[in-house]
Every structure is written in structure tokens, then in C-alpha cells.
Short mmCIF file of C-alpha atoms in Angstrom, two decimals:
data_model
loop_
_atom_site.label_atom_id
_atom_site.label_comp_id
_atom_site.label_asym_id
_atom_site.label_seq_id
_atom_site.Cartn_x
_atom_site.Cartn_y
_atom_site.Cartn_z
CA UNK U 1 103.47 46.53 199.04
CA UNK U 2 106.86 46.24 200.95
CA UNK U 3 107.55 49.68 200.26
CA UNK U 4 104.93 50.69 202.49
CA UNK U 5 105.94 52.52 205.92
CA UNK U 6 102.73 53.57 207.33
CA UNK U 7 100.50 50.85 206.41
CA UNK U 8 101.08 46.63 206.41
CA UNK U 9 97.39 46.13 205.29
CA UNK U 10 94.15 46.93 203.47
CA UNK U 11 90.67 47.55 204.31
CA UNK U 12 87.97 47.98 201.77
CA UNK U 13 84.66 48.21 202.89
CA UNK U 14 81.32 49.00 201.62
CA UNK U 15 77.76 48.81 201.33
CA UNK U 16 76.25 45.33 199.50
CA UNK U 17 75.79 45.12 196.27
CA UNK U 18 78.46 47.76 194.79
CA UNK U 19 81.25 45.70 194.09
CA UNK U 20 83.70 45.42 197.19
CA UNK U 21 84.66 41.79 196.21
CA UNK U 22 85.58 42.40 192.54
CA UNK U 23 87.25 45.57 193.24
CA UNK U 24 89.14 43.38 196.46
CA UNK U 25 89.90 40.43 194.37
CA UNK U 26 92.01 43.10 191.86
CA UNK U 27 93.70 44.67 194.88
CA UNK U 28 95.31 41.48 196.41
CA UNK U 29 96.59 40.02 192.90
CA UNK U 30 97.93 43.49 192.06
CA UNK U 31 99.91 43.71 195.84
CA UNK U 32 100.63 40.59 195.89
CA UNK U 33 98.19 39.50 198.71
CA UNK U 34 95.36 37.76 200.21
CA UNK U 35 91.88 38.29 201.43
CA UNK U 36 90.49 38.40 204.88
CA UNK U 37 86.29 38.62 204.88
CA UNK U 38 84.85 40.76 206.98
CA UNK U 39 81.57 39.47 206.35
CA UNK U 40 79.44 37.86 208.98
CA UNK U 41 77.30 35.36 207.15
CA UNK U 42 80.36 34.40 204.67
CA UNK U 43 81.77 32.33 207.85
CA UNK U 44 79.06 29.75 207.45
CA UNK U 45 79.58 26.73 205.40
CA UNK U 46 76.46 26.18 203.17
CA UNK U 47 75.93 30.17 203.16
CA UNK U 48 76.91 30.92 199.19
CA UNK U 49 74.14 32.45 197.45
CA UNK U 50 72.56 34.26 199.53
CA UNK U 51 75.48 35.62 201.55
CA UNK U 52 77.37 36.64 198.21
CA UNK U 53 80.59 34.53 199.00
CA UNK U 54 81.27 35.33 194.86
CA UNK U 55 84.13 32.33 195.09
CA UNK U 56 83.89 32.20 191.53
CA UNK U 57 85.94 35.71 191.68
CA UNK U 58 89.05 34.28 193.35
CA UNK U 59 89.88 32.10 190.01
CA UNK U 60 91.50 34.56 188.32
CA UNK U 61 91.88 34.04 184.98
CA UNK U 62 95.34 34.25 183.27
CA UNK U 63 95.06 36.86 181.40
CA UNK U 64 93.82 39.27 184.19
CA UNK U 65 96.93 37.94 186.27
CA UNK U 66 99.11 38.84 183.46
CA UNK U 67 97.44 42.67 183.37
CA UNK U 68 97.89 42.88 187.37
CA UNK U 69 100.41 41.15 188.36
CA UNK U 70 103.09 39.72 185.20
CA UNK U 71 105.40 37.95 188.11
CA UNK U 72 103.01 35.99 189.37
CA UNK U 73 101.55 35.04 185.64
CA UNK U 74 104.94 33.10 184.93
CA UNK U 75 104.12 30.64 187.67
CA UNK U 76 100.40 30.51 187.65
CA UNK U 77 98.95 28.13 184.62
CA UNK U 78 95.93 29.56 182.69
CA UNK U 79 94.50 30.84 186.17
CA UNK U 80 95.28 31.66 189.55
CA UNK U 81 93.50 30.72 193.22
CA UNK U 82 94.02 33.82 195.75
CA UNK U 83 93.85 32.78 198.78
CA UNK U 84 91.00 33.78 201.20
CA UNK U 85 90.62 33.37 205.02
CA UNK U 86 87.52 33.66 207.42
CA UNK U 87 84.81 32.16 204.76
CA UNK U 88 83.73 28.84 205.38
CA UNK U 89 84.67 28.19 208.94
CA UNK U 90 81.53 27.86 210.75
CA UNK U 91 78.64 25.80 210.70
CA UNK U 92 75.60 27.06 210.27
CA UNK U 93 74.40 25.50 213.55
CA UNK U 94 76.50 27.16 215.31
CA UNK U 95 76.74 30.76 216.81
CA UNK U 96 79.42 32.55 215.67
CA UNK U 97 80.13 35.71 217.43
CA UNK U 98 82.22 38.92 217.32
CA UNK U 99 84.54 37.76 219.58
CA UNK U 100 85.15 34.39 216.85
CA UNK U 101 85.58 36.93 214.72
CA UNK U 102 88.60 38.80 216.46
CA UNK U 103 90.24 35.37 217.72
CA UNK U 104 89.92 34.19 214.12
CA UNK U 105 91.02 37.27 212.40
CA UNK U 106 94.47 37.79 213.98
CA UNK U 107 96.16 34.89 213.40
CA UNK U 108 95.03 34.63 209.77
CA UNK U 109 96.63 38.31 209.44
CA UNK U 110 100.01 37.12 211.38
CA UNK U 111 100.16 33.98 208.97
CA UNK U 112 99.46 36.26 205.82
CA UNK U 113 102.37 38.91 207.09
CA UNK U 114 104.96 35.93 207.73
CA UNK U 115 104.94 34.83 204.47
CA UNK U 116 105.30 38.10 203.05
CA UNK U 117 101.95 38.56 201.50
CA UNK U 118 99.34 41.83 202.05
CA UNK U 119 96.46 41.04 203.83
CA UNK U 120 93.37 42.98 201.86
CA UNK U 121 90.42 43.09 204.16
CA UNK U 122 87.15 43.51 202.78
CA UNK U 123 83.73 43.34 204.12
CA UNK U 124 80.34 45.30 204.39
CA UNK U 125 79.58 44.03 208.29
CA UNK U 126 80.29 47.13 210.34
CA UNK U 127 81.75 45.76 213.64
CA UNK U 128 83.60 43.15 212.48
CA UNK U 129 85.92 45.56 210.15
CA UNK U 130 85.23 47.80 213.48
CA UNK U 131 86.26 45.65 216.15
CA UNK U 132 89.81 45.42 214.20
CA UNK U 133 90.35 48.97 213.19
CA UNK U 134 89.24 49.94 216.96
CA UNK U 135 90.92 47.30 218.54
CA UNK U 136 87.67 46.38 220.62
CA UNK U 137 88.53 44.79 223.80
CA UNK U 138 86.47 41.50 223.84
CA UNK U 139 86.82 38.69 226.41
CA UNK U 140 84.83 35.32 226.46
CA UNK U 141 82.01 35.81 229.35
CA UNK U 142 81.34 32.36 230.89
CA UNK U 143 77.64 31.67 232.60
CA UNK U 144 77.28 32.67 236.20
CA UNK U 145 73.98 30.98 237.12
CA UNK U 146 74.27 32.21 240.66
CA UNK U 147 74.27 35.70 239.70
CA UNK U 148 71.94 35.39 237.25
CA UNK U 149 69.79 33.69 239.86
CA UNK U 150 70.44 36.67 242.72
CA UNK U 151 69.47 39.30 239.72
CA UNK U 152 66.45 38.07 238.62
CA UNK U 153 64.77 38.63 241.70
CA UNK U 154 65.01 42.28 241.25
CA UNK U 155 62.88 44.44 239.35
CA UNK U 156 64.18 46.54 236.49
CA UNK U 157 64.99 49.92 237.98
CA UNK U 158 67.10 48.35 240.68
CA UNK U 159 68.82 46.06 238.08
CA UNK U 160 69.45 49.46 235.71
CA UNK U 161 70.49 51.31 239.05
CA UNK U 162 73.19 48.32 239.58
CA UNK U 163 74.07 48.93 236.19
CA UNK U 164 74.94 52.56 236.15
CA UNK U 165 76.96 51.69 239.59
CA UNK U 166 78.66 49.16 237.64
CA UNK U 167 79.69 50.90 234.67
CA UNK U 168 80.63 54.46 234.89
CA UNK U 169 80.94 55.08 231.16
CA UNK U 170 77.53 54.07 229.95
CA UNK U 171 76.79 54.65 226.72
CA UNK U 172 75.15 52.13 225.39
CA UNK U 173 71.44 52.29 226.46
CA UNK U 174 70.30 49.34 224.57
CA UNK U 175 71.44 47.76 227.81
CA UNK U 176 68.50 48.77 229.28
CA UNK U 177 66.11 47.28 226.76
CA UNK U 178 64.58 44.66 229.03
CA UNK U 179 65.67 43.16 232.26
CA UNK U 180 67.48 39.95 230.38
CA UNK U 181 69.91 42.59 228.27
CA UNK U 182 70.44 44.42 231.90
CA UNK U 183 71.37 41.39 233.63
CA UNK U 184 73.67 40.02 230.94
CA UNK U 185 75.36 43.48 230.70
CA UNK U 186 76.14 43.26 234.94
CA UNK U 187 77.28 40.06 234.10
CA UNK U 188 79.47 40.92 231.64
CA UNK U 189 80.99 43.97 234.11
CA UNK U 190 81.37 41.74 237.00
CA UNK U 191 83.64 39.21 234.95
CA UNK U 192 85.46 42.00 233.46
CA UNK U 193 86.88 42.91 237.22
CA UNK U 194 87.15 39.63 237.92
CA UNK U 195 91.25 37.76 238.39
CA UNK U 196 89.84 35.21 236.18
CA UNK U 197 89.12 37.63 233.43
CA UNK U 198 92.52 39.72 234.53
CA UNK U 199 94.20 35.95 234.33
CA UNK U 200 92.79 35.79 230.95
CA UNK U 201 94.38 38.76 229.52
CA UNK U 202 97.68 38.20 230.82
CA UNK U 203 97.69 34.70 228.93
CA UNK U 204 96.23 36.02 225.83
CA UNK U 205 98.84 36.15 223.15
CA UNK U 206 99.83 39.48 221.75
CA UNK U 207 97.87 41.40 218.83
CA UNK U 208 100.01 41.37 215.85
CA UNK U 209 100.42 45.43 214.81
CA UNK U 210 97.81 46.28 212.46
CA UNK U 211 98.48 49.87 210.19
CA UNK U 212 95.46 49.81 207.65
CA UNK U 213 95.10 51.80 205.37
CA UNK U 214 91.17 52.21 205.00
CA UNK U 215 89.22 52.32 201.24
CA UNK U 216 85.58 53.10 200.80
CA UNK U 217 83.61 52.34 198.24
CA UNK U 218 79.64 53.10 197.54
CA UNK U 219 77.53 54.30 194.45
CA UNK U 220 74.60 57.00 194.21
CA UNK U 221 71.62 55.57 196.55
CA UNK U 222 69.64 55.02 193.37
CA UNK U 223 72.39 53.11 191.60
CA UNK U 224 72.81 51.04 194.92
CA UNK U 225 69.14 50.01 194.59
CA UNK U 226 68.80 49.10 191.00
CA UNK U 227 71.82 47.09 191.47
CA UNK U 228 70.06 45.14 194.93
CA UNK U 229 67.08 44.64 192.89
CA UNK U 230 69.38 43.11 190.12
CA UNK U 231 71.10 40.78 192.37
CA UNK U 232 68.48 39.95 194.25
CA UNK U 233 66.54 38.65 190.77
CA UNK U 234 69.57 36.67 189.70
CA UNK U 235 69.94 34.90 193.14
CA UNK U 236 66.21 33.97 193.14
CA UNK U 237 66.80 32.88 189.33
CA UNK U 238 70.13 30.84 189.82
CA UNK U 239 69.39 28.93 193.35
CA UNK U 240 68.51 30.80 196.24
CA UNK U 241 65.75 29.49 197.20
CA UNK U 242 66.78 25.87 196.27
CA UNK U 243 69.67 26.84 198.64
CA UNK U 244 67.67 27.48 201.58
CA UNK U 245 65.76 24.81 201.33
CA UNK U 246 68.93 22.34 200.90
CA UNK U 247 69.54 24.15 204.09
CA UNK U 248 66.73 23.11 205.65
CA UNK U 249 66.59 19.46 204.26
CA UNK U 250 70.03 19.76 205.66
CA UNK U 251 68.93 19.81 208.86
CA UNK U 252 69.02 23.57 209.90
CA UNK U 253 65.53 24.96 211.34
CA UNK U 254 63.70 27.16 209.74
CA UNK U 255 64.28 29.28 213.45
CA UNK U 256 67.92 29.29 213.01
CA UNK U 257 67.76 30.33 209.14
CA UNK U 258 65.48 33.28 209.81
CA UNK U 259 68.32 34.01 212.58
CA UNK U 260 70.60 34.65 209.85
CA UNK U 261 68.60 37.55 208.40
CA UNK U 262 67.76 38.86 205.10
CA UNK U 263 67.83 36.54 202.40
CA UNK U 264 67.83 33.47 204.50
CA UNK U 265 65.04 34.75 206.90
CA UNK U 266 62.51 35.90 203.87
CA UNK U 267 63.25 32.73 201.94
CA UNK U 268 62.22 30.68 205.12
CA UNK U 269 59.34 32.56 205.44
CA UNK U 270 58.54 31.80 201.78
CA UNK U 271 58.84 28.14 201.82
CA UNK U 272 57.02 28.32 205.32
CA UNK U 273 53.76 29.63 203.18
CA UNK U 274 54.28 32.69 205.45
CA UNK U 275 54.97 34.50 202.45
CA UNK U 276 52.46 33.56 199.79
CA UNK U 277 54.18 34.33 196.17
CA UNK U 278 57.76 34.31 195.46
CA UNK U 279 57.08 38.75 193.40
CA UNK U 280 55.66 39.09 197.14
CA UNK U 281 59.20 37.59 198.27
CA UNK U 282 61.11 39.75 196.02
CA UNK U 283 59.40 43.12 197.04
CA UNK U 284 59.57 42.33 200.72
CA UNK U 285 63.32 40.90 200.52
CA UNK U 286 64.36 43.85 197.79
CA UNK U 287 63.29 46.46 200.01
CA UNK U 288 64.51 45.15 203.28
CA UNK U 289 68.03 44.83 201.31
CA UNK U 290 67.72 48.38 200.61
CA UNK U 291 67.42 49.35 204.35
CA UNK U 292 70.33 47.35 205.24
CA UNK U 293 72.50 48.97 202.74
CA UNK U 294 71.52 52.62 204.55
CA UNK U 295 72.05 51.13 208.05
CA UNK U 296 75.65 50.12 206.16
CA UNK U 297 76.30 53.74 205.51
CA UNK U 298 75.19 54.99 208.84
CA UNK U 299 77.86 52.47 210.69
CA UNK U 300 80.43 53.61 208.36
CA UNK U 301 79.90 57.16 208.57
CA UNK U 302 79.82 56.50 212.74
CA UNK U 303 83.20 54.96 212.13
CA UNK U 304 84.84 57.75 210.79
CA UNK U 305 83.11 60.13 213.59
CA UNK U 306 84.91 57.73 216.25
CA UNK U 307 88.24 58.71 214.28
CA UNK U 308 88.89 56.49 211.31
CA UNK U 309 89.97 57.59 208.46
CA UNK U 310 88.39 56.16 205.34
CA UNK U 311 89.28 57.47 202.08
CA UNK U 312 86.36 57.07 199.97
CA UNK U 313 86.88 56.01 196.19
CA UNK U 314 84.80 57.99 193.20
CA UNK U 315 81.10 56.82 192.93
CA UNK U 316 81.61 55.41 189.29
CA UNK U 317 79.46 52.19 188.19
CA UNK U 318 82.90 51.04 186.44
CA UNK U 319 84.42 48.55 188.74
CA UNK U 320 87.70 48.91 186.60
CA UNK U 321 87.53 52.62 186.90
CA UNK U 322 87.46 52.67 190.92
CA UNK U 323 89.86 49.84 191.24
CA UNK U 324 92.30 52.38 189.31
CA UNK U 325 91.40 54.88 191.52
CA UNK U 326 91.98 52.35 194.54
CA UNK U 327 95.38 51.47 193.35
CA UNK U 328 96.12 55.11 192.59
CA UNK U 329 94.92 56.15 196.54
CA UNK U 330 97.44 53.40 197.55
CA UNK U 331 100.26 54.94 195.71
CA UNK U 332 99.90 58.48 196.84
CA UNK U 333 100.13 57.08 200.46
CA UNK U 334 103.19 54.99 200.27
CA UNK U 335 104.95 58.57 198.86
CA UNK U 336 103.63 60.59 201.30
#
């Protein structure tokens, strides 16, 4: 993709269960690239089945390599392992957040470019891909026990007034949910205006230039629900419950596993007896994943309203058809 003047990377986003990994792997192979995950749970070691890492997809048979990248096939042997980044980088008992993701993303991105490869970012965690595409200005906020103690003596209305005064362009009204949220928001605002924060920003390494071509893939909603159900059946039959039990046996508290959401939350509840039957587990989890997919699509529409141009691929069930459409879109953009 060295001929690209406007773009230096590809982003492929979409809701769960629509085949993003398979398409992304093919794109990276064809373009001479490497994958960067944009998934908030794939960062954790041990969350394999439930997070859908699909690590086997990164070991590509020689026949497919010959088809999509004949030059690479000359040196790849019987298969080619496609490099990936930001997968399996944190332990389950650590809190990996949006700031951590940004801090890890930029060095990985710059390294891929420096080696003459194409970064192909694949993911469905809207905030993770959005924080890169729209360049969120995130900084680590240290604890301020003295300020927190002072603020905790104030009423909800007093705290709300302080936050409104501190933050003139206040759009996120979820900060008003309760006193703790308001106090945390005030702590952040005070730190952002501090000399310490200014010094941190001044010493922060420059971010690499990101010129993305953003592709989106989804399917008609009934088909998404059908694929979610089939995939969940497969995962439950192929070790999902055992994976969660193993994580707990390895030291992960039930409360921590429940925090990880969806598969890990519901299976943890099943293993604790909060969900009585395996079929009830399937029904509840299947419904929750379907609702999650709808929220993902809502987030992507919101990104478009905020200026992110997403080139949506045809809603074809066939992976190869969508992959071909993605390559065609990339070629058309290079010729503009």
C-alpha cells in the first residue's frame, strides 16, 4: 500500500459476529500488513474463547498466501503467521483502560510503519477505535486524596455547580449520575488545568500521524442475531464454560470476571448457581450479545455524525465477497 498518498492505515470496524477478523486477516495479508486489535477484552491473557480472539485465523495456509500475496508465499513455508498486536498484553486482574490502550497503540502503529508494513486495525470496541480516529487527549489522572476529602463534605447540588463552573463545555451528563461520578469529574478537571498536567503533555512523545481509511462491515440484523446464536452454541460446546472456570481456578475472583461483561459475566453467574440451567444461560447470554451488537452499531453511527467517514461494505453473508469489496474500495481510494 506504499502508493497510498491519502492513507497510511486501514481501520475495519463493525458489530460482533460479522466476520471482522477473517476479513481483516485477508486484508493485512493482501496489503503486506499487520493486525492491531481494537477490542477491549482481547487485551487480556486467558480470555480466548469468550472474547473471540480467533487466533487460529492468524496462521494462514500456504494456498491462501499464494492467492493473496504471491511474493510472500515464496518465503512462508507451509503456512504464514500474520503478526498481531494488542492481544494478550494484560493479566485479567489488571484494569486495562482507554488510556492504556492509547499508550500501547501509538508505539505499535509507529513500529509497523517503520518496518514498511501496513497497520490494519480490526475491532468492535467503539471507544477504542474512536479514541484513535478522533485523537482523544487522554492523560493519567493521579489520586488527589485532599481534594476528594474536601469535595465529599459537599452536597450533590453543590458538587454539580462546581463541575459546571469548572467545565464550561460540559456535554457528558452521565457525570451527574451520583456524587462519586461528579467528584471524579472535578478531580479530572482540576488536574487538566494543573502545571503537572502541562508538564506531562510537554514531555509526552509526539503521536504518529494517522491517515486512516475506515471500512465498516455489518449484516442485516436478523442475520447478525442468527450468527450470534450459532457462534454462542459453538463456543459453549467448545470450552467457553471451562475457560471461565479455569480463570477462576487460576485466581480470578468471580466479581472480576463479572466485570468483564457478556460471556464472562453470564458464565460466572452460571458457575455460581445464579443461573440454574445451561439452556437458561444460553438464552440470557444470546439476548445480551444481541443487545450489545445493537449498541455497537449505534456507536458507529454516532462516530459518523461526529465526522468519521466510514465506507460500509455490502451486507453480504459471504466473507470473500466482502473482502473483495474492501480491496476494491481501497483501490478506488488510491486512485482518487
